[in-house]
mmCIF file of C-alpha atoms and ligand atoms in Angstrom:
data_model
loop_
_atom_site.group_PDB
_atom_site.id
_atom_site.type_symbol
_atom_site.label_atom_id
_atom_site.label_comp_id
_atom_site.label_asym_id
_atom_site.label_seq_id
_atom_site.Cartn_x
_atom_site.Cartn_y
_atom_site.Cartn_z
ATOM 1 C CA MET A 1 11.039 21.936 4.471
ATOM 2 C CA LYS A 2 14.004 19.702 3.688
ATOM 3 C CA LEU A 3 13.324 16.089 2.782
ATOM 4 C CA LYS A 4 15.818 13.418 1.757
ATOM 5 C CA ILE A 5 14.000 10.733 -0.194
ATOM 6 C CA VAL A 6 15.531 7.489 -1.405
ATOM 7 C CA VAL A 7 13.761 6.175 -4.496
ATOM 8 C CA THR A 8 13.975 2.451 -5.129
ATOM 9 C CA ALA A 9 12.020 2.236 -8.378
ATOM 10 C CA GLY A 10 12.652 -1.489 -8.886
ATOM 11 C CA ASP A 11 11.270 -3.532 -11.757
ATOM 12 C CA GLY A 12 8.571 -3.568 -14.431
ATOM 13 C CA ILE A 13 6.242 -0.586 -14.107
ATOM 14 C CA GLY A 14 8.034 0.496 -10.891
ATOM 15 C CA PRO A 15 10.276 3.068 -12.642
ATOM 16 C CA GLU A 16 7.394 4.275 -14.831
ATOM 17 C CA VAL A 17 5.069 5.090 -11.933
ATOM 18 C CA THR A 18 7.668 6.375 -9.470
ATOM 19 C CA GLY A 19 9.033 8.686 -12.175
ATOM 20 C CA GLU A 20 5.662 10.443 -12.330
ATOM 21 C CA ALA A 21 5.261 10.452 -8.543
ATOM 22 C CA VAL A 22 8.693 12.032 -8.029
ATOM 23 C CA ALA A 23 7.862 14.679 -10.639
ATOM 24 C CA VAL A 24 4.748 15.591 -8.626
ATOM 25 C CA LEU A 25 6.870 15.998 -5.486
ATOM 26 C CA GLN A 26 9.321 18.150 -7.463
ATOM 27 C CA GLU A 27 6.417 20.387 -8.430
ATOM 28 C CA VAL A 28 5.370 20.688 -4.777
ATOM 29 C CA ALA A 29 8.971 21.569 -3.870
ATOM 30 C CA ALA A 30 9.213 24.168 -6.642
ATOM 31 C CA GLN A 31 5.942 25.846 -5.629
ATOM 32 C CA GLY A 32 6.734 26.020 -1.922
ATOM 33 C CA GLY A 33 10.499 26.575 -2.050
ATOM 34 C CA HIS A 34 11.083 23.226 -0.352
ATOM 35 C CA GLU A 35 14.315 21.322 -0.639
ATOM 36 C CA PHE A 36 13.485 17.742 -1.594
ATOM 37 C CA THR A 37 16.409 15.598 -2.683
ATOM 38 C CA PHE A 38 16.007 12.270 -4.441
ATOM 39 C CA ALA A 39 18.624 9.510 -4.462
ATOM 40 C CA GLU A 40 17.899 6.627 -6.842
ATOM 41 C CA LYS A 41 18.936 3.204 -5.577
ATOM 42 C CA ARG A 42 18.553 -0.310 -6.937
ATOM 43 C CA ILE A 43 16.344 -3.042 -5.450
ATOM 44 C CA GLY A 44 14.747 -6.255 -6.712
ATOM 45 C CA GLY A 45 15.412 -7.870 -10.079
ATOM 46 C CA VAL A 46 17.411 -4.940 -11.426
ATOM 47 C CA ALA A 47 19.734 -5.244 -8.415
ATOM 48 C CA ILE A 48 20.053 -9.023 -8.817
ATOM 49 C CA VAL A 49 21.220 -8.449 -12.391
ATOM 50 C CA GLN A 50 23.584 -5.549 -11.649
ATOM 51 C CA ASP A 51 24.752 -6.222 -8.080
ATOM 52 C CA GLY A 52 24.137 -9.938 -7.603
ATOM 53 C CA THR A 53 21.733 -9.345 -4.694
ATOM 54 C CA PRO A 54 18.128 -8.039 -4.469
ATOM 55 C CA LEU A 55 19.085 -5.543 -1.733
ATOM 56 C CA PRO A 56 22.582 -4.064 -2.202
ATOM 57 C CA LYS A 57 24.271 -2.631 0.900
ATOM 58 C CA ASP A 58 24.503 0.777 -0.746
ATOM 59 C CA THR A 59 20.701 0.854 -1.111
ATOM 60 C CA LEU A 60 20.090 -0.240 2.455
ATOM 61 C CA ASP A 61 22.597 2.262 3.900
ATOM 62 C CA ALA A 62 21.023 5.109 1.928
ATOM 63 C CA ALA A 63 17.509 4.022 2.948
ATOM 64 C CA LEU A 64 18.442 3.940 6.627
ATOM 65 C CA ALA A 65 19.823 7.487 6.351
ATOM 66 C CA ALA A 66 16.790 8.865 4.480
ATOM 67 C CA ASP A 67 13.731 10.752 5.722
ATOM 68 C CA ALA A 68 11.517 8.502 3.615
ATOM 69 C CA VAL A 69 11.868 5.672 1.112
ATOM 70 C CA LEU A 70 9.678 5.484 -1.995
ATOM 71 C CA LEU A 71 9.533 2.041 -3.573
ATOM 72 C CA GLY A 72 8.061 1.254 -6.994
ATOM 73 C CA ALA A 73 7.672 -2.504 -7.288
ATOM 74 C CA VAL A 74 9.888 -5.569 -7.552
ATOM 75 C CA GLY A 75 9.640 -8.847 -9.412
ATOM 76 C CA GLY A 76 9.690 -10.250 -12.901
ATOM 77 C CA ASN A 77 8.797 -13.498 -14.612
ATOM 78 C CA GLU A 78 12.466 -14.302 -15.267
ATOM 79 C CA PHE A 79 13.055 -14.709 -11.519
ATOM 80 C CA ASN A 80 10.021 -16.866 -10.766
ATOM 81 C CA SER A 81 11.886 -20.169 -10.483
ATOM 82 C CA MET A 82 14.461 -18.804 -8.017
ATOM 83 C CA ASP A 83 14.637 -19.786 -4.361
ATOM 84 C CA PRO A 84 12.385 -17.347 -2.394
ATOM 85 C CA SER A 85 15.349 -16.112 -0.361
ATOM 86 C CA LYS A 86 17.131 -14.948 -3.538
ATOM 87 C CA ARG A 87 14.222 -13.534 -5.517
ATOM 88 C CA PRO A 88 13.514 -9.821 -6.086
ATOM 89 C CA GLU A 89 10.729 -10.038 -3.468
ATOM 90 C CA ALA A 90 13.344 -11.030 -0.862
ATOM 91 C CA GLY A 91 14.898 -7.593 -1.335
ATOM 92 C CA LEU A 92 11.575 -5.955 -0.529
ATOM 93 C CA LEU A 93 11.044 -8.076 2.584
ATOM 94 C CA ALA A 94 14.610 -7.345 3.714
ATOM 95 C CA ILE A 95 14.247 -3.582 3.336
ATOM 96 C CA ARG A 96 10.892 -3.697 5.178
ATOM 97 C CA ALA A 97 12.516 -5.606 8.045
ATOM 98 C CA ALA A 98 15.543 -3.287 8.174
ATOM 99 C CA LEU A 99 13.478 -0.086 8.165
ATOM 100 C CA GLY A 100 11.324 -1.586 10.910
ATOM 101 C CA GLY A 101 7.898 -0.231 9.963
ATOM 102 C CA PHE A 102 5.295 -2.743 11.123
ATOM 103 C CA ALA A 103 2.050 -0.932 10.326
ATOM 104 C CA ASN A 104 1.292 -0.830 6.621
ATOM 105 C CA LEU A 105 -1.516 1.658 5.986
ATOM 106 C CA ARG A 106 -3.422 0.846 2.827
ATOM 107 C CA PRO A 107 -6.352 3.212 2.226
ATOM 108 C CA ALA A 108 -8.982 2.017 -0.249
ATOM 109 C CA PHE A 109 -10.998 5.039 -1.261
ATOM 110 C CA ALA A 110 -13.743 4.906 -3.883
ATOM 111 C CA PHE A 111 -13.376 8.058 -5.976
ATOM 112 C CA LYS A 112 -16.903 8.919 -7.161
ATOM 113 C CA GLU A 113 -15.822 9.174 -10.801
ATOM 114 C CA LEU A 114 -14.485 5.610 -10.737
ATOM 115 C CA THR A 115 -17.497 3.847 -9.264
ATOM 116 C CA VAL A 116 -18.605 2.967 -12.806
ATOM 117 C CA ASN A 117 -15.231 1.316 -13.242
ATOM 118 C CA SER A 118 -15.854 -1.115 -10.397
ATOM 119 C CA PRO A 119 -17.486 -4.408 -11.343
ATOM 120 C CA LEU A 120 -19.617 -3.821 -8.219
ATOM 121 C CA LYS A 121 -22.782 -1.729 -8.460
ATOM 122 C CA ALA A 122 -22.112 1.997 -8.018
ATOM 123 C CA GLU A 123 -24.600 2.199 -5.133
ATOM 124 C CA ILE A 124 -22.528 -0.374 -3.224
ATOM 125 C CA VAL A 125 -19.103 1.231 -3.647
ATOM 126 C CA GLU A 126 -20.021 4.918 -3.644
ATOM 127 C CA GLY A 127 -18.697 6.499 -0.451
ATOM 128 C CA ALA A 128 -16.584 3.473 0.520
ATOM 129 C CA ASP A 129 -13.506 4.570 2.435
ATOM 130 C CA ILE A 130 -11.602 1.812 4.239
ATOM 131 C CA LEU A 131 -8.210 2.138 5.866
ATOM 132 C CA PHE A 132 -6.511 -1.237 6.088
ATOM 133 C CA VAL A 133 -3.743 -1.576 8.646
ATOM 134 C CA ARG A 134 -1.756 -4.597 7.552
ATOM 135 C CA GLU A 135 0.811 -5.956 10.029
ATOM 136 C CA LEU A 136 3.943 -6.067 7.917
ATOM 137 C CA LEU A 137 6.784 -7.703 9.841
ATOM 138 C CA GLY A 138 5.322 -10.882 11.283
ATOM 139 C CA GLY A 139 3.234 -13.913 10.411
ATOM 140 C CA LEU A 140 4.025 -16.388 7.665
ATOM 141 C CA TYR A 141 6.298 -13.960 5.842
ATOM 142 C CA PHE A 142 8.944 -13.958 8.555
ATOM 143 C CA GLY A 143 8.103 -16.905 10.869
ATOM 144 C CA LYS A 144 10.620 -19.688 11.281
ATOM 145 C CA PRO A 145 11.078 -22.551 10.614
ATOM 146 C CA ARG A 146 10.509 -22.291 6.882
ATOM 147 C CA ALA A 147 11.816 -24.605 4.184
ATOM 148 C CA TRP A 148 11.092 -26.715 1.146
ATOM 149 C CA ASP A 149 12.647 -30.137 1.611
ATOM 150 C CA LYS A 150 12.599 -31.339 -1.974
ATOM 151 C CA ALA A 151 13.934 -34.804 -1.184
ATOM 152 C CA LYS A 152 11.138 -35.401 1.329
ATOM 153 C CA GLY A 153 8.510 -33.692 -0.776
ATOM 154 C CA GLU A 154 7.583 -31.477 2.142
ATOM 155 C CA ALA A 155 7.525 -27.726 2.713
ATOM 156 C CA TRP A 156 6.571 -25.592 5.682
ATOM 157 C CA ASN A 157 6.168 -21.991 6.828
ATOM 158 C CA THR A 158 5.336 -20.739 10.279
ATOM 159 C CA MET A 159 2.686 -18.232 11.228
ATOM 160 C CA ARG A 160 4.085 -16.703 14.373
ATOM 161 C CA TYR A 161 3.274 -13.526 16.312
ATOM 162 C CA THR A 162 4.312 -12.264 19.705
ATOM 163 C CA ARG A 163 1.738 -10.535 21.875
ATOM 164 C CA ASP A 164 3.780 -7.310 21.690
ATOM 165 C CA GLU A 165 3.703 -7.369 17.904
ATOM 166 C CA VAL A 166 -0.086 -7.521 18.010
ATOM 167 C CA VAL A 167 -0.350 -4.803 20.682
ATOM 168 C CA ARG A 168 1.758 -2.300 18.757
ATOM 169 C CA VAL A 169 -0.109 -2.663 15.458
ATOM 170 C CA ALA A 170 -3.486 -2.706 17.235
ATOM 171 C CA ARG A 171 -2.637 0.571 19.004
ATOM 172 C CA ILE A 172 -1.846 2.239 15.680
ATOM 173 C CA ALA A 173 -5.104 0.952 14.196
ATOM 174 C CA PHE A 174 -7.158 2.180 17.178
ATOM 175 C CA LYS A 175 -5.472 5.597 17.059
ATOM 176 C CA LEU A 176 -6.269 5.923 13.365
ATOM 177 C CA ALA A 177 -9.874 4.858 14.008
ATOM 178 C CA GLU A 178 -10.171 7.522 16.748
ATOM 179 C CA LYS A 179 -9.406 10.161 14.122
ATOM 180 C CA ARG A 180 -11.843 8.706 11.580
ATOM 181 C CA ARG A 181 -15.299 7.130 12.020
ATOM 182 C CA LYS A 182 -14.318 5.396 15.284
ATOM 183 C CA LYS A 183 -14.884 1.842 14.136
ATOM 184 C CA LEU A 184 -12.225 -0.869 14.052
ATOM 185 C CA THR A 185 -12.657 -4.294 12.494
ATOM 186 C CA SER A 186 -10.023 -6.863 13.418
ATOM 187 C CA VAL A 187 -9.731 -9.761 10.988
ATOM 188 C CA ASP A 188 -8.421 -13.201 11.924
ATOM 189 C CA LYS A 189 -9.014 -16.946 11.598
ATOM 190 C CA SER A 190 -9.574 -17.618 15.273
ATOM 191 C CA ASN A 191 -11.936 -20.513 14.612
ATOM 192 C CA VAL A 192 -8.893 -22.535 13.462
ATOM 193 C CA LEU A 193 -5.565 -20.897 14.344
ATOM 194 C CA GLU A 194 -3.986 -20.373 17.772
ATOM 195 C CA VAL A 195 -2.134 -17.354 16.388
ATOM 196 C CA SER A 196 -5.481 -15.817 15.538
ATOM 197 C CA GLN A 197 -6.900 -16.674 18.963
ATOM 198 C CA MET A 198 -4.038 -14.728 20.545
ATOM 199 C CA TRP A 199 -4.525 -11.946 17.989
ATOM 200 C CA ARG A 200 -8.234 -11.615 18.840
ATOM 201 C CA ALA A 201 -7.704 -11.726 22.608
ATOM 202 C CA THR A 202 -4.903 -9.160 22.407
ATOM 203 C CA VAL A 203 -6.790 -6.710 20.186
ATOM 204 C CA SER A 204 -9.735 -6.978 22.606
ATOM 205 C CA GLU A 205 -7.436 -6.115 25.526
ATOM 206 C CA VAL A 206 -5.999 -3.089 23.700
ATOM 207 C CA ALA A 207 -9.572 -1.898 23.055
ATOM 208 C CA ALA A 208 -9.844 -0.894 26.727
ATOM 209 C CA GLU A 209 -7.349 1.935 26.004
ATOM 210 C CA PHE A 210 -9.649 3.352 23.322
ATOM 211 C CA PRO A 211 -13.163 3.595 24.765
ATOM 212 C CA GLU A 212 -14.383 5.846 21.933
ATOM 213 C CA VAL A 213 -13.703 3.224 19.277
ATOM 214 C CA THR A 214 -16.136 0.382 18.575
ATOM 215 C CA LEU A 215 -14.303 -2.878 17.967
ATOM 216 C CA GLU A 216 -15.673 -5.801 15.994
ATOM 217 C CA HIS A 217 -13.995 -9.067 15.025
ATOM 218 C CA GLN A 218 -14.473 -10.828 11.701
ATOM 219 C CA LEU A 219 -13.168 -14.104 10.341
ATOM 220 C CA VAL A 220 -11.087 -13.589 7.240
ATOM 221 C CA ASP A 221 -13.104 -15.829 4.928
ATOM 222 C CA SER A 222 -16.444 -14.102 5.487
ATOM 223 C CA MET A 223 -14.666 -10.732 5.657
ATOM 224 C CA ALA A 224 -13.521 -11.273 2.069
ATOM 225 C CA MET A 225 -17.206 -11.410 1.162
ATOM 226 C CA HIS A 226 -18.382 -8.556 3.413
ATOM 227 C CA ILE A 227 -15.835 -6.207 1.810
ATOM 228 C CA MET A 228 -17.465 -6.814 -1.566
ATOM 229 C CA ASN A 229 -21.069 -6.816 -0.320
ATOM 230 C CA ARG A 230 -20.998 -3.841 2.019
ATOM 231 C CA PRO A 231 -17.681 -1.974 1.800
ATOM 232 C CA ARG A 232 -19.174 1.188 3.304
ATOM 233 C CA ASP A 233 -19.677 -0.551 6.654
ATOM 234 C CA PHE A 234 -15.926 -0.638 7.325
ATOM 235 C CA ASP A 235 -13.718 2.142 8.622
ATOM 236 C CA VAL A 236 -10.325 0.891 9.879
ATOM 237 C CA VAL A 237 -9.499 -2.795 9.355
ATOM 238 C CA VAL A 238 -6.520 -4.337 11.141
ATOM 239 C CA THR A 239 -5.150 -7.736 10.236
ATOM 240 C CA GLU A 240 -2.067 -9.925 10.042
ATOM 241 C CA ASN A 241 0.416 -9.870 7.202
ATOM 242 C CA LEU A 242 -0.878 -12.411 4.679
ATOM 243 C CA PHE A 243 -4.580 -11.733 5.276
ATOM 244 C CA GLY A 244 -3.819 -8.041 4.758
ATOM 245 C CA ASP A 245 -1.946 -8.749 1.543
ATOM 246 C CA VAL A 246 -4.913 -10.608 0.081
ATOM 247 C CA LEU A 247 -7.700 -8.339 1.368
ATOM 248 C CA THR A 248 -6.013 -5.171 0.136
ATOM 249 C CA ASP A 249 -5.671 -6.439 -3.434
ATOM 250 C CA GLU A 250 -9.340 -7.398 -3.156
ATOM 251 C CA SER A 251 -10.126 -3.843 -2.052
ATOM 252 C CA ALA A 252 -8.852 -2.655 -5.443
ATOM 253 C CA VAL A 253 -12.203 -3.811 -6.791
ATOM 254 C CA ILE A 254 -13.878 -1.089 -4.700
ATOM 255 C CA THR A 255 -11.583 1.618 -6.052
ATOM 256 C CA GLY A 256 -11.835 0.465 -9.653
ATOM 257 C CA SER A 257 -8.190 -0.545 -10.180
ATOM 258 C CA LEU A 258 -5.196 -1.924 -8.329
ATOM 259 C CA GLY A 259 -3.317 1.009 -9.849
ATOM 260 C CA MET A 260 -5.224 3.413 -7.551
ATOM 261 C CA LEU A 261 -3.982 2.068 -4.202
ATOM 262 C CA PRO A 262 -1.237 3.799 -2.189
ATOM 263 C CA SER A 263 0.459 2.667 1.013
ATOM 264 C CA ALA A 264 2.606 3.973 3.854
ATOM 265 C CA THR A 265 4.473 1.829 6.343
ATOM 266 C CA ILE A 266 4.999 3.504 9.696
ATOM 267 C CA GLY A 267 6.239 2.699 13.175
ATOM 268 C CA GLY A 268 9.888 1.932 12.387
ATOM 269 C CA LYS A 269 13.134 3.859 11.901
ATOM 270 C CA VAL A 270 12.293 5.176 8.436
ATOM 271 C CA ASN A 271 8.858 5.126 6.820
ATOM 272 C CA LEU A 272 8.521 3.141 3.615
ATOM 273 C CA TYR A 273 6.074 4.207 0.923
ATOM 274 C CA GLU A 274 4.918 1.943 -1.878
ATOM 275 C CA PRO A 275 1.885 1.616 -4.107
ATOM 276 C CA VAL A 276 0.062 -1.649 -3.380
ATOM 277 C CA HIS A 277 0.407 -3.041 -6.904
ATOM 278 C CA GLY A 278 3.328 -5.057 -8.236
ATOM 279 C CA SER A 279 5.659 -4.784 -11.201
ATOM 280 C CA ALA A 280 2.870 -5.728 -13.649
ATOM 281 C CA PRO A 281 5.081 -7.483 -16.213
ATOM 282 C CA ASP A 282 2.072 -7.814 -18.523
ATOM 283 C CA ILE A 283 1.979 -4.061 -19.184
ATOM 284 C CA ALA A 284 5.542 -2.942 -18.328
ATOM 285 C CA GLY A 285 7.363 -0.624 -20.723
ATOM 286 C CA LYS A 286 4.246 0.228 -22.713
ATOM 287 C CA GLY A 287 3.173 3.472 -21.051
ATOM 288 C CA LEU A 288 -0.049 1.785 -19.897
ATOM 289 C CA ALA A 289 0.590 1.833 -16.147
ATOM 290 C CA ASN A 290 -1.618 3.929 -13.899
ATOM 291 C CA PRO A 291 0.666 6.248 -11.886
ATOM 292 C CA LEU A 292 -2.107 7.471 -9.544
ATOM 293 C CA GLY A 293 -1.414 4.852 -6.848
ATOM 294 C CA ALA A 294 2.222 5.972 -6.775
ATOM 295 C CA ILE A 295 1.205 9.650 -6.841
ATOM 296 C CA LEU A 296 -1.239 9.127 -3.949
ATOM 297 C CA THR A 297 1.645 7.357 -2.198
ATOM 298 C CA VAL A 298 3.837 10.465 -2.322
ATOM 299 C CA ALA A 299 0.950 12.422 -0.798
ATOM 300 C CA LEU A 300 1.308 10.013 2.125
ATOM 301 C CA ILE A 301 5.045 10.883 2.334
ATOM 302 C CA LEU A 302 4.114 14.523 2.799
ATOM 303 C CA ARG A 303 1.441 13.650 5.383
ATOM 304 C CA HIS A 304 3.339 11.085 7.455
ATOM 305 C CA SER A 305 7.005 12.067 7.035
ATOM 306 C CA ALA A 306 6.844 15.832 6.583
ATOM 307 C CA GLY A 307 3.688 17.065 8.314
ATOM 308 C CA MET A 308 2.765 18.804 5.055
ATOM 309 C CA GLU A 309 -0.973 18.174 5.233
ATOM 310 C CA THR A 310 -1.936 21.031 2.905
ATOM 311 C CA GLU A 311 0.337 19.768 0.150
ATOM 312 C CA ALA A 312 -0.692 16.140 0.707
ATOM 313 C CA ALA A 313 -4.347 17.148 0.400
ATOM 314 C CA ALA A 314 -3.522 19.221 -2.721
ATOM 315 C CA ILE A 315 -2.116 16.109 -4.434
ATOM 316 C CA GLU A 316 -5.231 14.128 -3.498
ATOM 317 C CA SER A 317 -7.477 16.943 -4.744
ATOM 318 C CA ALA A 318 -5.497 17.095 -7.985
ATOM 319 C CA VAL A 319 -6.074 13.368 -8.551
ATOM 320 C CA ARG A 320 -9.790 13.861 -7.922
ATOM 321 C CA LYS A 321 -9.912 16.863 -10.282
ATOM 322 C CA VAL A 322 -8.137 15.027 -13.091
ATOM 323 C CA LEU A 323 -10.639 12.172 -12.731
ATOM 324 C CA GLU A 324 -13.549 14.649 -12.672
ATOM 325 C CA GLU A 325 -12.244 16.134 -15.900
ATOM 326 C CA GLY A 326 -12.492 12.688 -17.511
ATOM 327 C CA PHE A 327 -8.830 11.762 -17.775
ATOM 328 C CA ARG A 328 -8.097 8.040 -17.421
ATOM 329 C CA THR A 329 -5.325 5.527 -17.882
ATOM 330 C CA PRO A 330 -6.501 2.381 -19.721
ATOM 331 C CA ASP A 331 -7.103 0.387 -16.501
ATOM 332 C CA LEU A 332 -9.648 3.050 -15.490
ATOM 333 C CA VAL A 333 -11.867 2.544 -18.507
ATOM 334 C CA ARG A 334 -14.607 -0.062 -18.420
ATOM 335 C CA GLY A 335 -17.350 -0.065 -21.029
ATOM 336 C CA ASN A 336 -18.503 3.345 -22.211
ATOM 337 C CA LYS A 337 -15.602 5.653 -23.110
ATOM 338 C CA GLN A 338 -17.775 8.648 -23.895
ATOM 339 C CA GLY A 339 -16.498 11.844 -22.317
ATOM 340 C CA LEU A 340 -13.249 10.202 -21.255
ATOM 341 C CA THR A 341 -9.722 10.907 -22.477
ATOM 342 C CA VAL A 342 -7.355 7.964 -22.232
ATOM 343 C CA LEU A 343 -3.818 8.973 -21.317
ATOM 344 C CA SER A 344 -0.431 7.261 -21.109
ATOM 345 C CA THR A 345 1.445 6.964 -17.824
ATOM 346 C CA LYS A 346 3.482 10.077 -18.591
ATOM 347 C CA GLU A 347 0.508 12.087 -19.802
ATOM 348 C CA MET A 348 -1.441 11.256 -16.637
ATOM 349 C CA GLY A 349 1.568 12.221 -14.526
ATOM 350 C CA ALA A 350 1.824 15.547 -16.361
ATOM 351 C CA LYS A 351 -1.916 16.230 -15.900
ATOM 352 C CA VAL A 352 -1.698 15.699 -12.144
ATOM 353 C CA ARG A 353 1.489 17.778 -11.916
ATOM 354 C CA GLU A 354 -0.079 20.686 -13.785
ATOM 355 C CA THR A 355 -3.212 20.439 -11.610
ATOM 356 C CA VAL A 356 -1.216 20.321 -8.352
ATOM 357 C CA LYS A 357 0.654 23.407 -9.494
ATOM 358 C CA GLY A 358 -2.612 25.252 -10.151
ATOM 359 C CA LEU A 359 -4.056 24.256 -6.766
ATOM 360 C CA LEU A 360 -0.912 25.285 -4.873
ATOM 361 C CA ILE A 361 -0.762 28.652 -6.654
ATOM 362 C CA ALA A 362 -4.446 29.200 -5.843
ATOM 363 C CA ILE A 363 -3.994 28.589 -2.114
ATOM 364 C CA ALA A 364 -0.645 30.436 -1.803
HETATM 365 P P1 NAD B 401 0.608 -6.944 -10.134
HETATM 366 O O1 NAD B 401 0.099 -6.065 -9.069
HETATM 367 O O2 NAD B 401 1.947 -6.648 -10.672
HETATM 368 O O3 NAD B 401 -0.434 -6.982 -11.331
HETATM 369 C C1 NAD B 401 -1.757 -7.523 -11.224
HETATM 370 C C2 NAD B 401 -2.628 -6.993 -12.372
HETATM 371 O O4 NAD B 401 -2.928 -5.619 -12.158
HETATM 372 C C3 NAD B 401 -1.937 -7.055 -13.730
HETATM 373 O O5 NAD B 401 -2.885 -7.352 -14.718
HETATM 374 C C4 NAD B 401 -1.410 -5.653 -13.930
HETATM 375 O O6 NAD B 401 -1.260 -5.261 -15.262
HETATM 376 C C5 NAD B 401 -2.444 -4.808 -13.204
HETATM 377 N N1 NAD B 401 -1.824 -3.612 -12.629
HETATM 378 C C6 NAD B 401 -1.032 -3.575 -11.520
HETATM 379 N N2 NAD B 401 -0.620 -2.318 -11.294
HETATM 380 C C7 NAD B 401 -1.151 -1.552 -12.266
HETATM 381 C C8 NAD B 401 -1.070 -0.163 -12.568
HETATM 382 N N3 NAD B 401 -0.369 0.707 -11.820
HETATM 383 N N4 NAD B 401 -1.728 0.284 -13.660
HETATM 384 C C9 NAD B 401 -2.458 -0.559 -14.412
HETATM 385 N N5 NAD B 401 -2.571 -1.879 -14.173
HETATM 386 C C10 NAD B 401 -1.915 -2.369 -13.114
HETATM 387 O O7 NAD B 401 0.565 -8.435 -9.529
HETATM 388 P P2 NAD B 401 1.107 -9.824 -10.131
HETATM 389 O O8 NAD B 401 0.921 -9.842 -11.596
HETATM 390 O O9 NAD B 401 0.484 -10.848 -9.312
HETATM 391 O O10 NAD B 401 2.656 -9.804 -9.802
HETATM 392 C C11 NAD B 401 3.681 -9.404 -10.709
HETATM 393 C C12 NAD B 401 4.998 -9.290 -9.971
HETATM 394 O O11 NAD B 401 4.944 -8.198 -9.059
HETATM 395 C C13 NAD B 401 5.351 -10.522 -9.118
HETATM 396 O O12 NAD B 401 6.729 -10.749 -9.277
HETATM 397 C C14 NAD B 401 5.043 -10.085 -7.705
HETATM 398 O O13 NAD B 401 5.808 -10.742 -6.735
HETATM 399 C C15 NAD B 401 5.395 -8.624 -7.769
HETATM 400 N N6 NAD B 401 4.737 -7.788 -6.757
HETATM 401 C C16 NAD B 401 5.510 -6.814 -6.208
HETATM 402 C C17 NAD B 401 4.961 -5.916 -5.320
HETATM 403 C C18 NAD B 401 5.831 -4.863 -4.743
HETATM 404 O O14 NAD B 401 6.972 -4.755 -5.112
HETATM 405 N N7 NAD B 401 5.348 -4.028 -3.822
HETATM 406 C C19 NAD B 401 3.595 -5.994 -5.023
HETATM 407 C C20 NAD B 401 2.829 -6.999 -5.617
HETATM 408 C C21 NAD B 401 3.413 -7.878 -6.507
HETATM 409 C C1 IPM B 402 2.684 -6.394 -1.543
HETATM 410 C C2 IPM B 402 3.371 -7.513 -2.286
HETATM 411 C C3 IPM B 402 4.501 -8.077 -1.462
HETATM 412 C C4 IPM B 402 3.875 -8.666 -0.214
HETATM 413 C C5 IPM B 402 5.389 -9.130 -2.147
HETATM 414 C C6 IPM B 402 5.898 -8.678 -3.468
HETATM 415 C C7 IPM B 402 6.524 -9.528 -1.259
HETATM 416 O O1 IPM B 402 2.455 -8.476 -2.695
HETATM 417 O O2 IPM B 402 3.357 -5.442 -1.134
HETATM 418 O O3 IPM B 402 1.458 -6.447 -1.393
HETATM 419 O O4 IPM B 402 3.372 -9.802 -0.249
HETATM 420 O O5 IPM B 402 3.914 -7.996 0.827
HETATM 421 MN MN1 MN B 403 0.375 -7.861 -2.404
#
């Protein structure tokens, strides 16, 4: 298999975690004789500093010509006072829009070994396995008009969706639910917002195409609570952009750490793969970052952009095995450290790599 991957590592812990994730893919390539090529391109704060823009043309051109794009994270405290349209995050939104993927799949899976790491009781999180489908190209993030009129002391953003935008993301969510536990929860704020009323009505219409899937609707405020109280009750959850942003960070509590969450954005010209977490300026450059979210993200590249299910599953099994053997990054330790070995970002990457190699040799 040949795969051309553009790596936009970005800022903060982005380069640290993508470095380990790329090394895992290189191991998969070496074991199977695959030809994976990696082109490193700038995005975010590092691109603002070096190129004067958060998304240089060279990066965008390469991304559009790639089989998959792996993004680390963007953002840094030094850019926080900038106009939103010039910030590192604007580069991320621009590459998302250009690549066209509108369905951002964010699985939140509670690895058994990490249930003690969740602040929730183990009996509540054990077995939780939710697949969030976050609409990624609409809503408040992209709706116009948007502005901050400083003279007037007024600012506004627009939550806007077209019916077609809801239909296409709903179809993806239903299809995914068909292949899983056949339950879809659609999350909105239809008791207040017209956009959400359209969202709910449209998702209900699409449901007729998927008679095997049970659809339920939830309001986003109570959903935030249900996810914590009874995470096992949810299978696929589809929601609009901002609600999905917030609920998926919340779902990190189920998995034990934000550093565990991968994502894949599908449906456009080129799929975009990014861990859910950000640039984590508080721990950047210290070797403390958990690379497992990024490593699970490259498993999604193999699954969704290469049809390499065996290898994708091998990476996921390797992560599970490393956790079973007691290896942890510092974010994965809460309370009792007995029996655990705390590793740096690089050491954790190496452990997974070595384990993936062993698993691939065993099944060859
Ligand atoms: P964050 O996700 O960067 O960090 C939140 C907390 O989780 C921090 O305490 C951090 O140390 C911890 N954390 C995150 N990832 C971790 C990992 N892999 N291992 C261990 N701990 C981890 O969110 P934030 O602090 O709200 O935002 C920081 C910057 O990141 C902001 O500029 C924000 O815009 C940006 N951001 C970027 C992306 C992205 O590029 N995809 C996503 C979210 C936030
Ligand atoms: C995420 C991030 C981004 C988002 C930011 C950095 C633009 O929080 O990927 O979850 O809000 O989509
Ligand atoms: Mn987010």
